[in-house]
Amino acid sequence: MLDLPAPSQENDFYETHIQLLLQSYQQLLGKPLLETSANMALGRQVYEADFALLSHDTAADPVFNYANCTAQDLFELSWPEFIGMPSRFSAEPVNREERERLLNQVTSQGYIDNYSGVRIAKSGKRFLIERAVVWNVYDNAQAYYGQAACFSDWRLLP
């Protein structure tokens, strides 16, 4: 597990990390992920956004290094439970091969912008995410930094 404290004013809601996610999105998709607000710091705005935003690192078995409040609520995981968890655990075992194909496609193409797939919450609740964008994230030197996903469309499954 990663030992990162939950986003707060003390750590600027991980604004430096958020900037990398947003810059990579803008660079790859040619449009901003969100309209920023002059009334709220960017890191806080993203952490409290009404869409899910997650990212994972570059490890062979990538682990989550960010999940905003919407993602935490949807997956029913607290920040300490989410951060450092292998991202493959966000999918049911039967869906992990499909998820791996998706991530390989993103790695080679840079992004996909219409992904749909079933995910699973901590309680076992299943939900379908639709029209998700998944993209490669690069640092300020343009070195590969990981991948991120955002979505605002999901529905619970029976």
Tab-separated table of C-alpha atoms in Angstrom:
chain	number	residue	atom	x	y	z
A	1	MET	CA	0.000	0.000	0.000
A	2	LEU	CA	1.080	3.559	-0.659
A	3	ASP	CA	1.300	5.758	2.384
A	4	LEU	CA	-0.303	8.918	1.015
A	5	PRO	CA	-2.506	10.977	3.318
A	6	ALA	CA	-5.965	11.808	2.025
A	7	PRO	CA	-6.222	14.942	-0.112
A	8	SER	CA	-6.589	18.074	2.003
A	9	GLN	CA	-5.548	21.709	2.149
A	10	GLU	CA	-2.291	20.602	3.798
A	11	ASN	CA	-1.227	18.755	0.625
A	12	ASP	CA	-3.058	21.058	-1.817
A	13	PHE	CA	-5.389	18.156	-2.672
A	14	TYR	CA	-2.473	16.720	-4.724
A	15	GLU	CA	-2.742	19.565	-7.184
A	16	THR	CA	0.621	18.754	-8.801
A	17	HIS	CA	-0.622	15.235	-9.589
A	18	ILE	CA	-3.962	16.595	-10.817
A	19	GLN	CA	-2.167	19.017	-13.126
A	20	LEU	CA	-0.334	16.091	-14.772
A	21	LEU	CA	-3.625	14.237	-15.274
A	22	LEU	CA	-5.323	17.290	-16.757
A	23	GLN	CA	-2.357	18.341	-18.924
A	24	SER	CA	-2.074	14.838	-20.382
A	25	TYR	CA	-5.817	14.752	-21.065
A	26	GLN	CA	-5.667	18.141	-22.806
A	27	GLN	CA	-2.613	17.116	-24.830
A	28	LEU	CA	-4.073	13.799	-25.989
A	29	LEU	CA	-7.735	14.732	-26.487
A	30	GLY	CA	-7.305	18.358	-27.516
A	31	LYS	CA	-9.823	19.658	-24.989
A	32	PRO	CA	-9.916	20.304	-21.252
A	33	LEU	CA	-11.328	17.693	-18.878
A	34	LEU	CA	-13.154	20.397	-16.951
A	35	GLU	CA	-13.661	24.114	-16.787
A	36	THR	CA	-11.661	25.367	-13.852
A	37	SER	CA	-13.187	27.621	-11.224
A	38	ALA	CA	-11.512	30.779	-9.984
A	39	ASN	CA	-13.362	30.286	-6.690
A	40	MET	CA	-11.809	26.939	-5.760
A	41	ALA	CA	-8.295	25.499	-5.938
A	42	LEU	CA	-7.894	23.052	-8.812
A	43	GLY	CA	-6.963	20.075	-6.628
A	44	ARG	CA	-10.000	20.556	-4.427
A	45	GLN	CA	-12.283	21.145	-7.407
A	46	VAL	CA	-11.263	17.791	-8.929
A	47	TYR	CA	-11.335	15.930	-5.613
A	48	GLU	CA	-14.917	17.078	-5.003
A	49	ALA	CA	-16.080	16.845	-8.652
A	50	ASP	CA	-19.281	15.068	-9.624
A	51	PHE	CA	-17.431	12.732	-12.009
A	52	ALA	CA	-15.159	9.833	-11.065
A	53	LEU	CA	-11.436	10.341	-11.617
A	54	LEU	CA	-8.851	7.663	-10.846
A	55	SER	CA	-5.234	7.053	-11.761
A	56	HIS	CA	-2.684	4.321	-11.351
A	57	ASP	CA	1.083	4.146	-11.541
A	58	THR	CA	3.474	2.425	-13.966
A	59	ALA	CA	4.162	-0.763	-11.973
A	60	ALA	CA	3.901	-4.137	-13.709
A	61	ASP	CA	0.791	-4.635	-11.563
A	62	PRO	CA	-0.346	-0.985	-11.404
A	63	VAL	CA	-1.701	0.387	-8.139
A	64	PHE	CA	-4.088	3.279	-7.680
A	65	ASN	CA	-2.388	6.530	-6.733
A	66	TYR	CA	-5.456	8.776	-6.907
A	67	ALA	CA	-9.236	8.482	-6.557
A	68	ASN	CA	-11.523	11.455	-6.101
A	69	CYS	CA	-14.536	11.445	-3.764
A	70	THR	CA	-16.979	10.309	-6.435
A	71	ALA	CA	-14.762	7.310	-7.265
A	72	GLN	CA	-14.333	6.477	-3.571
A	73	ASP	CA	-18.100	6.587	-3.034
A	74	LEU	CA	-18.857	4.503	-6.111
A	75	PHE	CA	-16.307	1.791	-5.282
A	76	GLU	CA	-17.181	2.039	-1.556
A	77	LEU	CA	-13.520	2.445	-0.617
A	78	SER	CA	-11.900	5.001	1.649
A	79	TRP	CA	-8.760	6.803	0.508
A	80	PRO	CA	-6.449	4.457	2.509
A	81	GLU	CA	-8.215	1.397	1.060
A	82	PHE	CA	-8.051	2.716	-2.513
A	83	ILE	CA	-4.544	4.099	-2.664
A	84	GLY	CA	-2.000	1.358	-3.252
A	85	MET	CA	-4.621	-1.229	-4.213
A	86	PRO	CA	-3.820	-2.996	-7.501
A	87	SER	CA	-6.120	-1.400	-10.058
A	88	ARG	CA	-7.018	-4.829	-11.456
A	89	PHE	CA	-9.119	-5.351	-8.321
A	90	SER	CA	-11.569	-2.712	-9.564
A	91	ALA	CA	-12.896	-5.345	-11.978
A	92	GLU	CA	-14.355	-8.751	-11.211
A	93	PRO	CA	-11.961	-11.637	-11.962
A	94	VAL	CA	-13.975	-12.618	-15.057
A	95	ASN	CA	-13.615	-9.053	-16.437
A	96	ARG	CA	-9.903	-8.582	-15.735
A	97	GLU	CA	-8.759	-9.936	-19.105
A	98	GLU	CA	-10.998	-7.406	-20.876
A	99	ARG	CA	-9.624	-4.656	-18.628
A	100	GLU	CA	-6.045	-5.687	-19.476
A	101	ARG	CA	-6.833	-5.470	-23.227
A	102	LEU	CA	-8.264	-1.996	-22.658
A	103	LEU	CA	-5.145	-0.798	-20.843
A	104	ASN	CA	-2.896	-2.210	-23.579
A	105	GLN	CA	-4.969	-0.368	-26.190
A	106	VAL	CA	-4.617	2.878	-24.233
A	107	THR	CA	-0.859	2.331	-23.919
A	108	SER	CA	-0.477	1.980	-27.684
A	109	GLN	CA	-3.033	4.616	-28.802
A	110	GLY	CA	-2.660	7.193	-26.019
A	111	TYR	CA	-6.330	7.167	-25.000
A	112	ILE	CA	-9.774	5.750	-25.628
A	113	ASP	CA	-12.844	7.888	-25.180
A	114	ASN	CA	-15.850	5.579	-25.196
A	115	TYR	CA	-15.074	2.710	-22.840
A	116	SER	CA	-17.836	0.744	-21.143
A	117	GLY	CA	-17.286	-2.033	-18.643
A	118	VAL	CA	-18.490	-3.660	-15.458
A	119	ARG	CA	-16.765	-2.782	-12.207
A	120	ILE	CA	-17.273	-3.972	-8.654
A	121	ALA	CA	-17.579	-2.100	-5.369
A	122	LYS	CA	-16.192	-3.299	-2.043
A	123	SER	CA	-19.605	-4.663	-1.037
A	124	GLY	CA	-19.799	-6.765	-4.214
A	125	LYS	CA	-22.228	-4.355	-5.863
A	126	ARG	CA	-21.691	-4.372	-9.613
A	127	PHE	CA	-22.047	-1.321	-11.809
A	128	LEU	CA	-21.597	-0.527	-15.474
A	129	ILE	CA	-19.497	2.466	-16.367
A	130	GLU	CA	-20.250	3.994	-19.736
A	131	ARG	CA	-18.499	6.517	-21.983
A	132	ALA	CA	-15.366	6.499	-19.855
A	133	VAL	CA	-12.192	8.153	-21.056
A	134	VAL	CA	-8.950	6.361	-20.241
A	135	TRP	CA	-5.644	8.012	-21.122
A	136	ASN	CA	-1.898	7.818	-20.647
A	137	VAL	CA	-0.424	10.287	-18.189
A	138	TYR	CA	2.962	11.914	-18.736
A	139	ASP	CA	5.087	13.964	-16.370
A	140	ASN	CA	6.457	17.423	-17.183
A	141	ALA	CA	9.423	15.855	-19.032
A	142	GLN	CA	6.938	13.800	-21.118
A	143	ALA	CA	8.009	10.536	-19.452
A	144	TYR	CA	5.253	7.952	-19.039
A	145	TYR	CA	3.740	8.412	-15.559
A	146	GLY	CA	0.736	6.055	-15.545
A	147	GLN	CA	-2.866	6.026	-16.717
A	148	ALA	CA	-6.037	7.781	-15.639
A	149	ALA	CA	-9.739	7.277	-16.174
A	150	CYS	CA	-12.747	9.513	-15.764
A	151	PHE	CA	-16.436	8.913	-16.195
A	152	SER	CA	-19.710	10.437	-15.148
A	153	ASP	CA	-22.079	7.803	-16.512
A	154	TRP	CA	-22.702	4.622	-14.551
A	155	ARG	CA	-25.611	2.469	-13.502
A	156	LEU	CA	-26.042	-0.200	-10.897
A	157	LEU	CA	-26.513	-3.752	-12.114
A	158	PRO	CA	-28.850	-6.336	-10.606
